[in-house]
């Protein structure tokens, strides 16, 4: 039986193989929207904030073998699948899909509008081969690729921590790396694209926030609100301010985008990141 061809005809309607290797399907998974709370009460918010359509999958068991689980999260579009991936990985690999990370007990990857997790309860040679097999099978069963959000390509490469950025458009992730505000002061919503990135070594880390808005007026409003909260004295001609904690802050707007640097270790370093960022914008 050509399992790859079989699943490709039926994917993604929860039609994973009934049997493979020494495993057989024992429990099909199918959750839509907020139903996901019934499956992962503490983790559903991540997927819902990125526009979850549904989660389908399957649990597999074999005689005296650890259970293997497949979870396929279908998002509204590829940028949301990519966003979930950036929240989940801490290094970049390319073994599966359009970006992946593999561990002995689980594999995660994104491709097109899907984010996929395959894991095993216990690591034994058979279960490791099983999760690798299923990851490859699913990867090959998604024929189209998705686009990485354009705002991600505006991040300066120099100094960027490997795999050290998040893409999002829900304000709950604004403080994922560094506390910025306890409210949605820059009006992040479904119509905005935002990226938060880490720069420099761990003991001298700065954070770059960039947000793209539907128009320049919305960007100007967000710029004013962020500037007024952190450093009202910040101006377009001199956008660098040292805060009370001795770190440096900068915020600026260009077209329909705003950008801000937090926790700058010196004016010089903050200016360097500012210049490389504004050139990209």
PDB file of N, CA, C and O in Angstrom, residues 90-136:
ATOM      1  N   UNK A  90      12.980  26.449  19.305  1.00  0.00           N
ATOM      2  CA  UNK A  90      14.052  27.278  19.847  1.00  0.00           C
ATOM      3  C   UNK A  90      15.347  27.103  19.059  1.00  0.00           C
ATOM      4  O   UNK A  90      16.405  27.582  19.469  1.00  0.00           O
ATOM      5  N   UNK A  91      15.257  26.407  17.948  1.00  0.00           N
ATOM      6  CA  UNK A  91      16.325  26.409  16.956  1.00  0.00           C
ATOM      7  C   UNK A  91      15.712  26.060  15.608  1.00  0.00           C
ATOM      8  O   UNK A  91      14.601  25.538  15.533  1.00  0.00           O
ATOM      9  N   UNK A  92      16.415  26.412  14.548  1.00  0.00           N
ATOM     10  CA  UNK A  92      15.883  26.239  13.197  1.00  0.00           C
ATOM     11  C   UNK A  92      16.532  25.029  12.529  1.00  0.00           C
ATOM     12  O   UNK A  92      17.757  24.952  12.431  1.00  0.00           O
ATOM     13  N   UNK A  93      15.686  24.091  12.084  1.00  0.00           N
ATOM     14  CA  UNK A  93      16.142  22.953  11.301  1.00  0.00           C
ATOM     15  C   UNK A  93      15.277  22.859  10.056  1.00  0.00           C
ATOM     16  O   UNK A  93      14.260  23.552   9.937  1.00  0.00           O
ATOM     17  N   UNK A  94      15.675  22.015   9.146  1.00  0.00           N
ATOM     18  CA  UNK A  94      14.947  21.937   7.876  1.00  0.00           C
ATOM     19  C   UNK A  94      14.690  20.499   7.439  1.00  0.00           C
ATOM     20  O   UNK A  94      14.585  20.222   6.250  1.00  0.00           O
ATOM     21  N   UNK A  95      14.577  19.598   8.387  1.00  0.00           N
ATOM     22  CA  UNK A  95      14.356  18.192   8.035  1.00  0.00           C
ATOM     23  C   UNK A  95      12.951  17.934   7.525  1.00  0.00           C
ATOM     24  O   UNK A  95      12.726  17.013   6.730  1.00  0.00           O
ATOM     25  N   UNK A  96      11.995  18.738   8.006  1.00  0.00           N
ATOM     26  CA  UNK A  96      10.596  18.535   7.627  1.00  0.00           C
ATOM     27  C   UNK A  96       9.949  19.877   7.329  1.00  0.00           C
ATOM     28  O   UNK A  96      10.296  20.901   7.938  1.00  0.00           O
ATOM     29  N   UNK A  97       8.992  19.854   6.397  1.00  0.00           N
ATOM     30  CA  UNK A  97       8.225  21.044   6.105  1.00  0.00           C
ATOM     31  C   UNK A  97       9.090  22.221   5.692  1.00  0.00           C
ATOM     32  O   UNK A  97      10.119  22.084   5.042  1.00  0.00           O
ATOM     33  N   UNK A  98       8.653  23.419   6.107  1.00  0.00           N
ATOM     34  CA  UNK A  98       9.373  24.649   5.781  1.00  0.00           C
ATOM     35  C   UNK A  98      10.207  25.159   6.948  1.00  0.00           C
ATOM     36  O   UNK A  98      10.802  26.231   6.885  1.00  0.00           O
ATOM     37  N   UNK A  99      10.242  24.388   7.997  1.00  0.00           N
ATOM     38  CA  UNK A  99      11.013  24.704   9.187  1.00  0.00           C
ATOM     39  C   UNK A  99      10.615  23.704  10.249  1.00  0.00           C
ATOM     40  O   UNK A  99       9.434  23.398  10.412  1.00  0.00           O
ATOM     41  N   UNK A 100      11.599  23.159  10.954  1.00  0.00           N
ATOM     42  CA  UNK A 100      11.282  22.084  11.885  1.00  0.00           C
ATOM     43  C   UNK A 100      12.245  22.090  13.053  1.00  0.00           C
ATOM     44  O   UNK A 100      13.254  22.793  13.046  1.00  0.00           O
ATOM     45  N   UNK A 101      11.912  21.288  14.049  1.00  0.00           N
ATOM     46  CA  UNK A 101      12.830  20.991  15.142  1.00  0.00           C
ATOM     47  C   UNK A 101      12.535  19.575  15.606  1.00  0.00           C
ATOM     48  O   UNK A 101      11.378  19.204  15.819  1.00  0.00           O
ATOM     49  N   UNK A 102      13.597  18.797  15.763  1.00  0.00           N
ATOM     50  CA  UNK A 102      13.451  17.393  16.139  1.00  0.00           C
ATOM     51  C   UNK A 102      14.129  17.110  17.468  1.00  0.00           C
ATOM     52  O   UNK A 102      15.232  17.613  17.738  1.00  0.00           O
ATOM     53  N   UNK A 103      13.461  16.323  18.285  1.00  0.00           N
ATOM     54  CA  UNK A 103      13.988  15.827  19.546  1.00  0.00           C
ATOM     55  C   UNK A 103      13.826  14.313  19.533  1.00  0.00           C
ATOM     56  O   UNK A 103      13.111  13.763  18.699  1.00  0.00           O
ATOM     57  N   UNK A 104      14.481  13.603  20.451  1.00  0.00           N
ATOM     58  CA  UNK A 104      14.290  12.146  20.471  1.00  0.00           C
ATOM     59  C   UNK A 104      12.844  11.718  20.616  1.00  0.00           C
ATOM     60  O   UNK A 104      12.443  10.696  20.062  1.00  0.00           O
ATOM     61  N   UNK A 105      12.037  12.520  21.348  1.00  0.00           N
ATOM     62  CA  UNK A 105      10.661  12.100  21.619  1.00  0.00           C
ATOM     63  C   UNK A 105       9.597  12.863  20.849  1.00  0.00           C
ATOM     64  O   UNK A 105       8.421  12.521  20.920  1.00  0.00           O
ATOM     65  N   UNK A 106       9.957  13.931  20.122  1.00  0.00           N
ATOM     66  CA  UNK A 106       8.944  14.597  19.309  1.00  0.00           C
ATOM     67  C   UNK A 106       9.566  15.414  18.185  1.00  0.00           C
ATOM     68  O   UNK A 106      10.734  15.806  18.230  1.00  0.00           O
ATOM     69  N   UNK A 107       8.736  15.656  17.178  1.00  0.00           N
ATOM     70  CA  UNK A 107       9.100  16.442  16.009  1.00  0.00           C
ATOM     71  C   UNK A 107       8.006  17.469  15.793  1.00  0.00           C
ATOM     72  O   UNK A 107       6.819  17.156  15.898  1.00  0.00           O
ATOM     73  N   UNK A 108       8.394  18.704  15.506  1.00  0.00           N
ATOM     74  CA  UNK A 108       7.419  19.719  15.136  1.00  0.00           C
ATOM     75  C   UNK A 108       7.877  20.394  13.855  1.00  0.00           C
ATOM     76  O   UNK A 108       9.073  20.519  13.592  1.00  0.00           O
ATOM     77  N   UNK A 109       6.915  20.810  13.029  1.00  0.00           N
ATOM     78  CA  UNK A 109       7.248  21.542  11.814  1.00  0.00           C
ATOM     79  C   UNK A 109       6.015  22.290  11.309  1.00  0.00           C
ATOM     80  O   UNK A 109       4.891  22.044  11.740  1.00  0.00           O
ATOM     81  N   UNK A 110       6.255  23.235  10.395  1.00  0.00           N
ATOM     82  CA  UNK A 110       5.159  23.942   9.745  1.00  0.00           C
ATOM     83  C   UNK A 110       5.307  23.818   8.240  1.00  0.00           C
ATOM     84  O   UNK A 110       6.414  23.689   7.705  1.00  0.00           O
ATOM     85  N   UNK A 111       4.193  23.840   7.569  1.00  0.00           N
ATOM     86  CA  UNK A 111       4.181  23.841   6.111  1.00  0.00           C
ATOM     87  C   UNK A 111       2.807  24.314   5.657  1.00  0.00           C
ATOM     88  O   UNK A 111       1.792  23.844   6.171  1.00  0.00           O
ATOM     89  N   UNK A 112       2.812  25.250   4.703  1.00  0.00           N
ATOM     90  CA  UNK A 112       1.560  25.829   4.233  1.00  0.00           C
ATOM     91  C   UNK A 112       0.785  26.372   5.436  1.00  0.00           C
ATOM     92  O   UNK A 112       1.353  27.096   6.251  1.00  0.00           O
ATOM     93  N   UNK A 113      -0.472  26.019   5.603  1.00  0.00           N
ATOM     94  CA  UNK A 113      -1.253  26.535   6.732  1.00  0.00           C
ATOM     95  C   UNK A 113      -1.335  25.538   7.890  1.00  0.00           C
ATOM     96  O   UNK A 113      -2.201  25.652   8.756  1.00  0.00           O
ATOM     97  N   UNK A 114      -0.410  24.582   7.922  1.00  0.00           N
ATOM     98  CA  UNK A 114      -0.439  23.534   8.943  1.00  0.00           C
ATOM     99  C   UNK A 114       0.781  23.601   9.870  1.00  0.00           C
ATOM    100  O   UNK A 114       1.898  23.844   9.430  1.00  0.00           O
ATOM    101  N   UNK A 115       0.507  23.370  11.139  1.00  0.00           N
ATOM    102  CA  UNK A 115       1.551  23.178  12.140  1.00  0.00           C
ATOM    103  C   UNK A 115       1.371  21.774  12.691  1.00  0.00           C
ATOM    104  O   UNK A 115       0.267  21.395  13.094  1.00  0.00           O
ATOM    105  N   UNK A 116       2.449  21.002  12.704  1.00  0.00           N
ATOM    106  CA  UNK A 116       2.356  19.565  12.993  1.00  0.00           C
ATOM    107  C   UNK A 116       3.257  19.193  14.160  1.00  0.00           C
ATOM    108  O   UNK A 116       4.410  19.644  14.241  1.00  0.00           O
ATOM    109  N   UNK A 117       2.728  18.381  15.061  1.00  0.00           N
ATOM    110  CA  UNK A 117       3.510  17.801  16.157  1.00  0.00           C
ATOM    111  C   UNK A 117       3.329  16.287  16.127  1.00  0.00           C
ATOM    112  O   UNK A 117       2.199  15.791  16.063  1.00  0.00           O
ATOM    113  N   UNK A 118       4.438  15.573  16.156  1.00  0.00           N
ATOM    114  CA  UNK A 118       4.407  14.104  16.273  1.00  0.00           C
ATOM    115  C   UNK A 118       5.281  13.746  17.464  1.00  0.00           C
ATOM    116  O   UNK A 118       6.441  14.158  17.538  1.00  0.00           O
ATOM    117  N   UNK A 119       4.731  12.992  18.408  1.00  0.00           N
ATOM    118  CA  UNK A 119       5.515  12.683  19.604  1.00  0.00           C
ATOM    119  C   UNK A 119       5.276  11.260  20.079  1.00  0.00           C
ATOM    120  O   UNK A 119       4.303  10.602  19.677  1.00  0.00           O
ATOM    121  N   UNK A 120       6.168  10.808  20.937  1.00  0.00           N
ATOM    122  CA  UNK A 120       6.043   9.491  21.548  1.00  0.00           C
ATOM    123  C   UNK A 120       6.182   9.619  23.059  1.00  0.00           C
ATOM    124  O   UNK A 120       6.915  10.486  23.549  1.00  0.00           O
ATOM    125  N   UNK A 121       5.459   8.777  23.802  1.00  0.00           N
ATOM    126  CA  UNK A 121       5.499   8.835  25.259  1.00  0.00           C
ATOM    127  C   UNK A 121       6.852   8.422  25.823  1.00  0.00           C
ATOM    128  O   UNK A 121       7.264   8.869  26.887  1.00  0.00           O
ATOM    129  N   UNK A 122       7.532   7.554  25.093  1.00  0.00           N
ATOM    130  CA  UNK A 122       8.813   7.027  25.564  1.00  0.00           C
ATOM    131  C   UNK A 122       9.699   6.764  24.365  1.00  0.00           C
ATOM    132  O   UNK A 122       9.222   6.343  23.300  1.00  0.00           O
ATOM    133  N   UNK A 123      10.977   7.020  24.520  1.00  0.00           N
ATOM    134  CA  UNK A 123      11.904   6.873  23.407  1.00  0.00           C
ATOM    135  C   UNK A 123      12.472   5.457  23.373  1.00  0.00           C
ATOM    136  O   UNK A 123      13.205   5.045  24.285  1.00  0.00           O
ATOM    137  N   UNK A 124      12.099   4.723  22.357  1.00  0.00           N
ATOM    138  CA  UNK A 124      12.710   3.433  22.036  1.00  0.00           C
ATOM    139  C   UNK A 124      12.947   3.452  20.533  1.00  0.00           C
ATOM    140  O   UNK A 124      12.365   4.278  19.823  1.00  0.00           O
ATOM    141  N   UNK A 125      13.822   2.591  20.008  1.00  0.00           N
ATOM    142  CA  UNK A 125      14.103   2.644  18.568  1.00  0.00           C
ATOM    143  C   UNK A 125      12.858   2.592  17.694  1.00  0.00           C
ATOM    144  O   UNK A 125      12.755   3.329  16.707  1.00  0.00           O
ATOM    145  N   UNK A 126      11.889   1.751  18.048  1.00  0.00           N
ATOM    146  CA  UNK A 126      10.682   1.614  17.225  1.00  0.00           C
ATOM    147  C   UNK A 126       9.847   2.898  17.235  1.00  0.00           C
ATOM    148  O   UNK A 126       9.337   3.328  16.198  1.00  0.00           O
ATOM    149  N   UNK A 127       9.723   3.535  18.414  1.00  0.00           N
ATOM    150  CA  UNK A 127       8.897   4.743  18.479  1.00  0.00           C
ATOM    151  C   UNK A 127       9.589   5.920  17.805  1.00  0.00           C
ATOM    152  O   UNK A 127       8.938   6.787  17.214  1.00  0.00           O
ATOM    153  N   UNK A 128      10.918   5.979  17.865  1.00  0.00           N
ATOM    154  CA  UNK A 128      11.635   7.033  17.157  1.00  0.00           C
ATOM    155  C   UNK A 128      11.450   6.900  15.650  1.00  0.00           C
ATOM    156  O   UNK A 128      11.221   7.891  14.948  1.00  0.00           O
ATOM    157  N   UNK A 129      11.549   5.684  15.145  1.00  0.00           N
ATOM    158  CA  UNK A 129      11.327   5.458  13.721  1.00  0.00           C
ATOM    159  C   UNK A 129       9.890   5.813  13.337  1.00  0.00           C
ATOM    160  O   UNK A 129       9.635   6.346  12.257  1.00  0.00           O
ATOM    161  N   UNK A 130       8.948   5.558  14.247  1.00  0.00           N
ATOM    162  CA  UNK A 130       7.540   5.826  13.973  1.00  0.00           C
ATOM    163  C   UNK A 130       7.279   7.321  13.822  1.00  0.00           C
ATOM    164  O   UNK A 130       6.590   7.754  12.890  1.00  0.00           O
ATOM    165  N   UNK A 131       7.829   8.149  14.740  1.00  0.00           N
ATOM    166  CA  UNK A 131       7.552   9.578  14.628  1.00  0.00           C
ATOM    167  C   UNK A 131       8.254  10.176  13.410  1.00  0.00           C
ATOM    168  O   UNK A 131       7.723  11.082  12.764  1.00  0.00           O
ATOM    169  N   UNK A 132       9.420   9.656  13.066  1.00  0.00           N
ATOM    170  CA  UNK A 132      10.101  10.134  11.867  1.00  0.00           C
ATOM    171  C   UNK A 132       9.316   9.754  10.612  1.00  0.00           C
ATOM    172  O   UNK A 132       9.180  10.553   9.679  1.00  0.00           O
ATOM    173  N   UNK A 133       8.792   8.532  10.612  1.00  0.00           N
ATOM    174  CA  UNK A 133       7.996   8.065   9.469  1.00  0.00           C
ATOM    175  C   UNK A 133       6.756   8.933   9.278  1.00  0.00           C
ATOM    176  O   UNK A 133       6.453   9.387   8.169  1.00  0.00           O
ATOM    177  N   UNK A 134       6.030   9.186  10.373  1.00  0.00           N
ATOM    178  CA  UNK A 134       4.799   9.959  10.276  1.00  0.00           C
ATOM    179  C   UNK A 134       5.077  11.413   9.893  1.00  0.00           C
ATOM    180  O   UNK A 134       4.342  11.999   9.095  1.00  0.00           O
ATOM    181  N   UNK A 135       6.135  11.996  10.432  1.00  0.00           N
ATOM    182  CA  UNK A 135       6.467  13.368  10.078  1.00  0.00           C
ATOM    183  C   UNK A 135       6.761  13.478   8.581  1.00  0.00           C
ATOM    184  O   UNK A 135       6.290  14.405   7.905  1.00  0.00           O
ATOM    185  N   UNK A 136       7.522  12.550   8.062  1.00  0.00           N
ATOM    186  CA  UNK A 136       7.848  12.554   6.637  1.00  0.00           C
ATOM    187  C   UNK A 136       6.596  12.338   5.792  1.00  0.00           C
ATOM    188  O   UNK A 136       6.392  12.994   4.766  1.00  0.00           O
TER     189      UNK A 136
END
